[in-house]
Short mmCIF file of C-alpha atoms in Angstrom, two decimals:
data_model
loop_
_atom_site.label_atom_id
_atom_site.label_comp_id
_atom_site.label_asym_id
_atom_site.label_seq_id
_atom_site.Cartn_x
_atom_site.Cartn_y
_atom_site.Cartn_z
CA MET A 1 3.32 10.65 -26.89
CA GLY A 2 5.42 8.90 -24.27
CA ARG A 3 4.91 7.20 -20.94
CA PHE A 4 6.34 8.46 -17.65
CA THR A 5 6.59 6.01 -14.74
CA PHE A 6 6.50 7.70 -11.33
CA ARG A 7 8.08 5.44 -8.71
CA LEU A 8 7.42 5.73 -4.98
CA PRO A 9 10.32 7.81 -3.64
CA ASP A 10 12.22 7.32 -0.39
CA ILE A 11 9.92 9.14 2.04
CA GLY A 12 11.78 8.57 5.29
CA GLU A 13 14.83 7.02 6.84
CA GLY A 14 14.36 3.29 7.37
CA ILE A 15 11.06 3.20 5.45
CA ALA A 16 10.87 0.16 3.12
CA GLU A 17 7.20 0.30 2.10
CA ALA A 18 4.09 2.44 2.34
CA GLU A 19 0.35 1.87 2.23
CA ILE A 20 -2.00 3.56 -0.23
CA VAL A 21 -4.65 5.18 1.95
CA ALA A 22 -6.28 7.50 -0.61
CA TRP A 23 -6.19 8.03 -4.38
CA HIS A 24 -6.75 11.53 -5.74
CA VAL A 25 -6.65 10.37 -9.38
CA LYS A 26 -7.90 7.43 -11.41
CA ILE A 27 -7.14 5.96 -14.82
CA GLY A 28 -8.11 8.44 -17.52
CA ASP A 29 -7.76 11.53 -15.33
CA THR A 30 -5.59 14.44 -16.42
CA VAL A 31 -3.08 15.53 -13.84
CA GLU A 32 -1.04 18.72 -13.78
CA GLU A 33 2.54 19.00 -12.63
CA ASP A 34 2.65 19.10 -8.80
CA GLY A 35 -0.94 17.84 -8.74
CA ARG A 36 -2.04 15.43 -5.99
CA LEU A 37 -1.72 11.74 -6.81
CA ALA A 38 -2.16 9.74 -3.61
CA ASP A 39 -1.73 9.73 0.17
CA MET A 40 0.79 7.17 1.39
CA MET A 41 0.97 6.06 5.03
CA THR A 42 4.11 4.75 6.72
CA ASP A 43 4.79 3.80 10.31
CA LYS A 44 5.66 7.42 11.00
CA ALA A 45 3.33 9.66 9.03
CA THR A 46 1.00 10.11 6.06
CA VAL A 47 2.72 11.70 3.06
CA GLU A 48 1.04 13.25 0.01
CA MET A 49 2.52 12.26 -3.34
CA GLU A 50 2.59 14.90 -6.11
CA SER A 51 3.02 14.40 -9.84
CA PRO A 52 6.38 15.52 -11.30
CA VAL A 53 4.86 15.88 -14.80
CA SER A 54 1.60 16.76 -16.54
CA GLY A 55 -0.33 14.16 -18.49
CA VAL A 56 -3.02 11.48 -18.43
CA ILE A 57 -3.06 8.65 -15.88
CA VAL A 58 -2.91 5.29 -17.69
CA GLU A 59 -1.90 2.92 -14.86
CA VAL A 60 -2.04 2.93 -11.04
CA ALA A 61 -0.21 0.67 -8.60
CA GLY A 62 -3.20 -0.79 -6.79
CA ALA A 63 -6.27 -0.12 -4.69
CA GLU A 64 -6.54 1.75 -1.40
CA GLY A 65 -5.11 -0.45 1.34
CA ASP A 66 -2.43 -2.04 -0.85
CA VAL A 67 1.17 -1.83 0.34
CA ILE A 68 3.92 -1.12 -2.17
CA ALA A 69 7.69 -1.03 -1.77
CA ILE A 70 9.87 2.05 -2.04
CA GLY A 71 11.02 2.37 -5.66
CA SER A 72 8.04 0.50 -7.10
CA PRO A 73 5.89 2.16 -9.79
CA LEU A 74 3.08 4.20 -8.27
CA VAL A 75 1.47 5.59 -11.45
CA VAL A 76 2.20 5.62 -15.17
CA ILE A 77 1.41 8.91 -16.94
CA GLU A 78 1.05 9.46 -20.66
CA VAL A 79 2.97 12.66 -21.45
CA GLU A 80 3.92 14.82 -24.39
CA GLY A 81 7.34 13.79 -25.64
CA ALA A 82 9.41 10.68 -25.00
CA GLY A 83 8.71 10.12 -21.31
CA ASN A 84 11.03 7.93 -19.30
CA GLU A 85 9.85 4.43 -20.36
CA VAL A 86 11.69 2.31 -22.91
CA ASP A 87 9.50 1.68 -25.96
CA ARG A 88 7.73 -1.63 -25.75
CA ALA A 89 8.42 -4.34 -28.40
CA PRO A 90 6.02 -4.14 -31.37
CA ALA A 91 3.39 -6.84 -31.79
CA PRO A 92 4.01 -9.52 -34.52
CA LYS A 93 2.80 -8.56 -38.01
CA ALA A 94 -0.32 -10.10 -39.53
CA GLU A 95 1.65 -11.67 -42.44
CA VAL A 96 3.54 -13.97 -40.06
CA VAL A 97 0.30 -15.30 -38.64
CA GLU A 98 -1.18 -15.86 -42.09
CA GLN A 99 1.91 -17.84 -43.27
CA ARG A 100 1.76 -20.03 -40.15
CA ILE A 101 -1.91 -20.88 -40.73
CA GLU A 102 -1.25 -21.67 -44.40
CA ALA A 103 1.58 -24.04 -43.49
CA GLU A 104 -0.58 -25.92 -41.02
CA THR A 105 -3.57 -26.29 -43.44
CA PRO A 106 -2.12 -26.30 -46.98
CA ASP A 107 -5.41 -27.46 -48.59
CA ALA A 108 -8.75 -26.45 -47.15
CA GLY A 109 -10.48 -28.99 -49.42
CA ASP A 110 -8.99 -31.86 -47.43
CA VAL A 111 -10.77 -30.61 -44.37
CA ALA A 112 -14.17 -30.62 -46.11
CA ARG A 113 -13.69 -34.22 -47.39
CA VAL A 114 -12.76 -35.44 -43.88
CA GLU A 115 -15.84 -33.79 -42.40
CA GLN A 116 -18.10 -35.55 -44.94
CA ALA A 117 -16.49 -38.92 -44.17
CA VAL A 118 -17.01 -38.74 -40.43
CA ALA A 119 -20.42 -37.03 -40.44
CA PRO A 120 -23.13 -39.18 -38.71
CA ALA A 121 -26.13 -40.48 -40.61
CA PRO A 122 -29.35 -38.48 -40.22
CA GLU A 123 -31.64 -39.78 -37.49
CA PRO A 124 -35.23 -40.82 -38.40
CA LYS A 125 -37.96 -38.37 -37.41
CA PRO A 126 -40.00 -39.51 -34.36
CA GLU A 127 -43.69 -40.25 -34.78
CA PRO A 128 -46.06 -37.62 -33.38
CA ALA A 129 -47.33 -38.35 -29.87
CA PRO A 130 -51.08 -39.00 -29.43
CA ALA A 131 -53.14 -36.00 -28.35
CA PRO A 132 -54.00 -35.93 -24.61
CA GLU A 133 -57.56 -36.62 -23.56
CA PRO A 134 -59.61 -33.53 -22.65
CA ILE A 135 -59.86 -32.72 -18.95
CA PRO A 136 -63.45 -32.50 -17.70
CA SER A 137 -64.63 -29.03 -16.69
CA PRO A 138 -65.21 -28.22 -13.00
CA ALA A 139 -68.95 -28.06 -13.63
CA ALA A 140 -69.00 -31.62 -15.04
CA SER A 141 -66.95 -33.02 -12.18
CA GLY A 142 -68.94 -31.23 -9.48
CA VAL A 143 -65.91 -29.28 -8.17
CA LYS A 144 -66.30 -25.52 -7.70
CA ALA A 145 -63.68 -23.41 -9.50
CA PRO A 146 -61.88 -20.72 -7.48
CA GLN A 147 -63.53 -17.36 -7.89
CA PRO A 148 -61.38 -14.53 -9.25
CA ARG A 149 -60.56 -11.76 -6.85
CA SER A 150 -62.82 -8.75 -7.15
CA ALA A 151 -61.51 -5.46 -8.54
CA ALA A 152 -61.82 -3.86 -5.08
CA HIS A 153 -59.35 -6.39 -3.65
CA SER A 154 -57.01 -6.52 -6.64
CA LYS A 155 -56.35 -2.75 -6.57
CA VAL A 156 -56.14 -0.65 -3.42
CA MET A 157 -57.05 3.00 -3.77
CA ALA A 158 -54.94 5.27 -1.55
CA SER A 159 -53.10 8.56 -1.83
CA PRO A 160 -49.27 8.59 -2.10
CA ALA A 161 -49.03 9.93 1.45
CA VAL A 162 -51.09 7.02 2.82
CA ARG A 163 -49.02 4.52 0.81
CA LYS A 164 -45.76 5.99 2.11
CA ARG A 165 -47.00 5.91 5.70
CA ALA A 166 -48.11 2.30 5.32
CA ALA A 167 -44.72 1.36 3.86
CA ASP A 168 -42.90 3.08 6.76
CA LEU A 169 -45.11 1.18 9.24
CA GLY A 170 -44.66 -2.13 7.44
CA ILE A 171 -48.39 -2.49 6.71
CA ASP A 172 -49.75 -4.36 3.70
CA LEU A 173 -52.53 -2.15 2.33
CA GLY A 174 -54.37 -5.26 1.10
CA GLU A 175 -55.05 -6.17 4.75
CA VAL A 176 -56.62 -2.81 5.65
CA ARG A 177 -60.38 -2.38 5.24
CA PRO A 178 -61.46 1.05 4.01
CA ALA A 179 -64.24 2.79 5.94
CA GLU A 180 -66.08 4.21 2.89
CA ASP A 181 -66.06 4.49 -0.92
CA GLY A 182 -63.25 1.94 -1.19
CA ARG A 183 -60.45 4.51 -0.65
CA LEU A 184 -57.97 4.05 2.21
CA ARG A 185 -57.33 7.06 4.39
CA HIS A 186 -55.06 7.82 7.35
CA SER A 187 -57.97 7.15 9.70
CA ASP A 188 -58.19 3.60 8.31
CA LEU A 189 -54.51 3.07 9.10
CA ASP A 190 -55.08 4.46 12.61
CA ALA A 191 -57.94 2.00 13.18
CA PHE A 192 -55.85 -0.84 11.83
CA LEU A 193 -53.01 -0.02 14.23
CA SER A 194 -55.37 0.48 17.18
CA TYR A 195 -56.93 -2.96 16.84
CA ASN A 196 -53.63 -4.59 15.79
CA ALA A 197 -55.52 -6.37 13.01
CA SER A 198 -53.61 -9.23 11.42
CA GLY A 199 -50.50 -8.30 13.37
CA GLY A 200 -50.43 -4.85 11.79
CA PHE A 201 -47.65 -3.17 13.75
CA GLN A 202 -44.39 -1.55 12.79
CA PRO A 203 -41.47 -3.98 12.53
CA ALA A 204 -38.46 -3.62 14.80
CA GLY A 205 -36.32 -2.28 11.99
CA ARG A 206 -35.59 -2.27 8.31
CA LYS A 207 -33.44 -4.78 6.51
CA GLY A 208 -30.10 -3.30 5.52
CA GLN A 209 -27.62 -4.23 2.84
CA ASP A 210 -24.66 -6.51 3.56
CA GLU A 211 -21.36 -4.84 2.81
CA GLN A 212 -17.66 -5.46 3.21
CA VAL A 213 -15.44 -2.59 4.35
CA ARG A 214 -11.73 -2.96 3.84
CA VAL A 215 -9.67 -2.05 6.91
CA ILE A 216 -6.98 0.31 5.66
CA GLY A 217 -4.83 3.23 6.73
CA LEU A 218 -5.05 4.44 10.29
CA ARG A 219 -7.82 1.99 11.16
CA ARG A 220 -5.56 -0.92 10.19
CA ARG A 221 -2.67 0.53 12.23
CA ILE A 222 -4.97 0.81 15.24
CA ALA A 223 -6.14 -2.77 14.77
CA GLU A 224 -2.59 -4.10 14.52
CA ASN A 225 -1.37 -2.13 17.56
CA MET A 226 -4.34 -3.06 19.73
CA ALA A 227 -4.08 -6.74 18.78
CA ALA A 228 -0.36 -6.76 19.56
CA SER A 229 -0.98 -5.00 22.86
CA LYS A 230 -3.61 -7.49 24.05
CA ARG A 231 -1.60 -10.44 22.73
CA GLN A 232 1.72 -9.51 24.36
CA ILE A 233 0.83 -7.49 27.47
CA PRO A 234 -0.78 -9.13 30.52
CA HIS A 235 -3.23 -6.36 31.42
CA PHE A 236 -4.77 -5.83 34.81
CA ALA A 237 -7.30 -3.13 35.65
CA TYR A 238 -7.90 -1.07 38.78
CA VAL A 239 -10.89 1.25 39.30
CA GLU A 240 -11.30 3.78 42.12
CA GLU A 241 -14.10 6.21 42.98
CA PHE A 242 -13.25 9.93 43.29
CA ASP A 243 -15.31 12.72 44.84
CA VAL A 244 -14.75 15.63 42.43
CA THR A 245 -17.23 18.07 44.00
CA SER A 246 -14.53 20.43 45.29
CA LEU A 247 -12.52 20.11 42.08
CA GLU A 248 -15.54 21.07 39.98
CA GLU A 249 -16.16 24.11 42.21
CA THR A 250 -12.52 25.18 41.83
CA ARG A 251 -12.65 24.66 38.07
CA ALA A 252 -15.80 26.79 37.81
CA GLN A 253 -14.19 29.60 39.82
CA LEU A 254 -11.07 29.60 37.63
CA ASN A 255 -13.12 29.58 34.44
CA ALA A 256 -15.26 32.46 35.71
CA GLY A 257 -12.18 34.61 36.16
CA ARG A 258 -10.37 33.67 32.94
CA GLY A 259 -9.93 36.32 30.30
CA ALA A 260 -10.64 39.16 32.74
CA ASN A 261 -7.33 40.78 31.81
CA GLY A 262 -7.72 40.08 28.11
CA ASP A 263 -5.20 37.23 28.24
CA GLY A 264 -7.45 34.90 26.21
CA ARG A 265 -6.97 31.90 28.47
CA PRO A 266 -8.69 28.69 27.31
CA LYS A 267 -11.53 27.10 29.22
CA LEU A 268 -10.38 24.55 31.78
CA THR A 269 -11.74 21.01 31.60
CA MET A 270 -11.10 18.14 33.96
CA LEU A 271 -8.06 16.93 31.98
CA PRO A 272 -5.54 19.68 32.94
CA PHE A 273 -6.20 19.02 36.63
CA LEU A 274 -5.85 15.26 36.17
CA ILE A 275 -2.65 15.62 34.13
CA THR A 276 -1.14 17.98 36.69
CA ALA A 277 -1.92 15.53 39.51
CA ILE A 278 -0.43 12.64 37.51
CA CYS A 279 2.77 14.61 36.84
CA LYS A 280 3.11 15.40 40.56
CA LEU A 281 2.90 11.70 41.46
CA LEU A 282 5.00 10.01 38.75
CA PRO A 283 8.38 10.82 40.37
CA LYS A 284 7.16 8.71 43.30
CA TYR A 285 5.95 5.94 40.95
CA PRO A 286 8.51 5.89 38.11
CA MET A 287 7.53 2.36 37.06
CA LEU A 288 4.31 3.79 35.59
CA ASN A 289 6.09 6.33 33.36
CA ALA A 290 8.05 3.76 31.41
CA HIS A 291 8.51 1.67 28.28
CA TYR A 292 9.05 -2.07 28.30
CA ASP A 293 11.12 -3.68 25.53
CA ASP A 294 9.95 -7.27 25.81
CA GLU A 295 12.47 -8.52 23.23
CA ALA A 296 15.47 -7.08 25.07
CA GLY A 297 13.91 -7.51 28.52
CA VAL A 298 14.64 -3.88 29.43
CA VAL A 299 12.41 -1.34 31.21
CA THR A 300 13.20 2.33 30.51
CA ARG A 301 11.88 4.69 33.19
CA TYR A 302 11.56 8.27 32.00
CA GLY A 303 12.24 11.42 33.98
CA SER A 304 10.12 13.60 31.68
CA VAL A 305 6.40 13.04 31.26
CA HIS A 306 5.51 12.90 27.57
CA LEU A 307 1.80 12.38 28.04
CA GLY A 308 -0.24 10.75 25.29
CA MET A 309 -3.78 12.05 24.95
CA ALA A 310 -6.11 9.67 23.13
CA ALA A 311 -8.28 11.71 20.73
CA GLN A 312 -11.10 10.54 18.48
CA THR A 313 -10.82 11.82 14.90
CA PRO A 314 -12.80 11.16 11.69
CA ALA A 315 -9.98 8.82 10.63
CA GLY A 316 -9.93 6.90 13.93
CA LEU A 317 -8.28 7.04 17.33
CA MET A 318 -5.04 9.03 17.46
CA VAL A 319 -2.70 9.76 20.37
CA PRO A 320 -1.08 13.21 20.16
CA VAL A 321 1.63 13.80 22.75
CA ILE A 322 2.02 16.66 25.23
CA ARG A 323 5.81 17.01 25.48
CA ASP A 324 7.24 17.67 28.96
CA ALA A 325 3.81 17.93 30.52
CA GLN A 326 5.43 18.27 33.95
CA ASP A 327 6.76 21.74 32.98
CA ARG A 328 3.33 23.22 32.09
CA ASN A 329 0.72 24.86 34.30
CA LEU A 330 -3.05 24.36 34.09
CA TRP A 331 -3.63 27.03 31.45
CA GLN A 332 -0.69 25.90 29.31
CA LEU A 333 -1.91 22.31 29.47
CA ALA A 334 -5.44 23.39 28.47
CA ALA A 335 -4.07 25.33 25.48
CA GLU A 336 -1.86 22.44 24.35
CA ILE A 337 -4.71 19.94 24.72
CA GLY A 338 -6.90 22.08 22.48
CA ARG A 339 -4.16 22.63 19.90
CA LEU A 340 -3.18 18.96 19.63
CA ALA A 341 -6.78 17.75 19.51
CA GLN A 342 -7.56 20.13 16.64
CA ALA A 343 -4.36 19.15 14.77
CA ALA A 344 -5.27 15.47 15.10
CA ARG A 345 -8.81 16.07 13.82
CA ASP A 346 -7.81 18.14 10.77
CA GLY A 347 -4.78 15.99 9.91
CA SER A 348 -2.17 18.72 10.46
CA ALA A 349 -0.43 16.98 13.38
CA LYS A 350 3.25 16.30 12.74
CA SER A 351 4.79 12.86 13.07
CA SER A 352 6.76 14.00 16.13
CA GLU A 353 3.49 15.05 17.79
CA LEU A 354 1.98 11.57 17.37
CA SER A 355 4.75 9.42 18.83
CA GLY A 356 7.04 9.11 21.82
CA SER A 357 4.50 9.15 24.66
CA THR A 358 5.53 7.59 27.99
CA ILE A 359 2.08 7.27 29.59
CA THR A 360 -1.41 7.87 28.15
CA VAL A 361 -4.68 9.36 29.37
CA THR A 362 -7.87 8.35 27.55
CA SER A 363 -11.24 9.96 28.19
CA LEU A 364 -14.66 9.64 26.57
CA GLY A 365 -15.95 12.74 28.35
CA PRO A 366 -19.69 12.60 29.14
CA MET A 367 -19.86 9.13 27.51
CA GLY A 368 -17.16 7.76 29.80
CA GLY A 369 -19.39 5.14 31.36
CA VAL A 370 -19.19 3.83 34.90
CA ALA A 371 -15.86 2.06 34.42
CA THR A 372 -13.55 1.17 31.54
CA THR A 373 -10.66 -1.21 30.91
CA PRO A 374 -8.51 0.75 28.42
CA VAL A 375 -5.91 -1.04 26.29
CA ILE A 376 -2.29 -0.05 26.93
CA ASN A 377 -0.53 1.91 24.20
CA ARG A 378 2.57 -0.21 23.52
CA PRO A 379 5.40 0.01 24.54
CA GLU A 380 4.02 1.96 27.50
CA VAL A 381 3.08 0.13 30.68
CA ALA A 382 0.10 2.14 31.98
CA ILE A 383 -2.95 4.01 30.75
CA ILE A 384 -5.41 6.06 32.84
CA GLY A 385 -9.05 6.68 31.94
CA PRO A 386 -11.40 9.10 33.74
CA ASN A 387 -15.09 8.18 33.44
CA ARG A 388 -18.36 10.09 33.54
CA ILE A 389 -19.21 12.40 36.45
CA VAL A 390 -22.51 11.55 38.18
CA GLU A 391 -24.31 13.00 41.20
CA ARG A 392 -25.04 10.71 44.15
CA PRO A 393 -26.06 11.04 47.79
CA MET A 394 -23.02 10.44 49.98
CA PHE A 395 -22.24 10.40 53.70
CA VAL A 396 -20.06 13.44 54.43
CA LYS A 397 -18.44 14.23 57.79
CA GLY A 398 -18.77 17.88 58.79
CA ALA A 399 -16.35 20.05 60.75
CA ASP A 400 -18.02 19.01 63.99
CA GLY A 401 -17.42 15.34 63.16
CA THR A 402 -21.10 14.62 62.49
CA GLU A 403 -21.99 12.70 59.36
CA ARG A 404 -24.75 13.92 57.07
CA VAL A 405 -26.02 13.04 53.60
CA GLU A 406 -25.10 15.42 50.78
CA LYS A 407 -25.35 15.43 47.00
CA ARG A 408 -21.82 14.93 45.68
CA LYS A 409 -20.23 14.68 42.23
CA ILE A 410 -18.58 11.29 41.81
CA MET A 411 -16.23 10.10 39.06
CA ASN A 412 -14.51 6.74 38.66
CA ILE A 413 -10.97 6.60 37.32
CA SER A 414 -9.83 3.38 35.64
CA MET A 415 -6.26 2.21 35.17
CA SER A 416 -4.79 -0.57 33.06
CA CYS A 417 -1.23 -1.67 33.80
CA ASP A 418 1.33 -4.10 32.40
CA HIS A 419 1.62 -6.75 35.12
CA ARG A 420 5.13 -7.64 33.97
CA VAL A 421 6.34 -4.23 35.14
CA VAL A 422 3.70 -2.83 37.52
CA ASP A 423 2.50 -4.72 40.59
CA GLY A 424 -1.07 -4.45 41.85
CA TRP A 425 0.15 -2.82 45.07
CA ASP A 426 1.92 -0.06 43.12
CA ALA A 427 -1.17 0.62 40.96
CA ALA A 428 -3.45 0.74 44.02
CA SER A 429 -1.06 3.03 45.92
CA PHE A 430 -0.82 5.37 42.94
CA ALA A 431 -4.62 5.48 42.63
CA GLN A 432 -5.06 6.33 46.32
CA ASP A 433 -2.51 9.14 46.14
CA LEU A 434 -4.20 10.43 42.99
CA LYS A 435 -7.54 10.33 44.82
CA ARG A 436 -6.08 12.44 47.63
CA LEU A 437 -4.94 15.14 45.17
CA ILE A 438 -8.14 15.16 43.12
CA GLU A 439 -10.38 15.44 46.19
CA ALA A 440 -8.26 18.30 47.61
CA PRO A 441 -7.62 20.53 44.57
CA ALA A 442 -5.61 23.02 46.63
CA LEU A 443 -2.86 20.38 46.70
CA ILE A 444 -2.86 20.29 42.89
CA LEU A 445 -2.51 24.07 42.64
CA ALA A 446 0.19 24.23 45.33
CA GLY A 447 3.74 24.42 44.04
#
């Protein structure tokens, strides 16, 4: 049998190290050739490592979350044959150890004589202590002894269902008085709760177990990026209220007619309309579609809109990118949004689809809240977040110029901007122009 050391290969240009985000084997497991070993995450992507040989895992590089350098051992596999490890030096033979001990103690009898010479004299045995005087009984002293608890109190009779219900309610059965024959029933628990006897009510919650969860993989990348963003970018937020009643009517009409010709068009959400409106406005506000290199002091304004779309996945928040969003129509945007969101959730998104955005839209859908202050996705300089749609009574001016109260659908849109690049006036002007487009959806659909 030999040992084969599999070293972490070069998995990308400029990559010096990678993080272990998942092990698919452990020490003692048998792995086949091309079998899965581990998932390694770099700054660019997550790569699956496969075994080049078959054998038994005898060593692994570390735990999930550890970072190892390119070329370092990832696993050691015991294989049939010589393997690729140099044989380790044999351990010293037992004879050498025995000779060394004999040289240090040539005569064991000397040791026994020394021990007798230095042994302490035996200590005299202590005299037995006098017996304690008897303690007078409670009857002789006139003090009443505590009475033992009766059998009815020491053992509560109740069915398993009653015991479980009492445990769920946080009730000590010893405090509940049975109605008859000494057996507790559900009716006794109901009476106990009704009269709140001895504070018998359900506690606010159950005590949980303390635990430590190591922050690894994508969650650690998110933490590092968000911390760097808040530490280095002076954020400012702007929130504006939008009347989306007409937009929602237009969206419903378009969805009602989709697929009539068998074209299989996807269902339109709010996002394609918002993205289209943003793409129409960014040529007028190029400072929002930009990257800021704070080390070089250079702002790069982009002509194309590579729109990042924040998506929640089981692994954490990811930002797939809609390339050249300005060249797509509503239906194409809806299809690309669905495709990228699914790829992010199932882990099939490519590295190129998760990087290179120039501005980001983040939405929590129905949970969007009244207003948000999203964190900018470095090195971008702006992020836009639509919030929840609610219905409110609003003053609306009719065609005759008379105001009346109507039920309208209202949505707030929040923006966070990098104040080093974007001024408050520019952000407010952009928001007002975006409001004009959203509230008149015909302008969004116009060429």
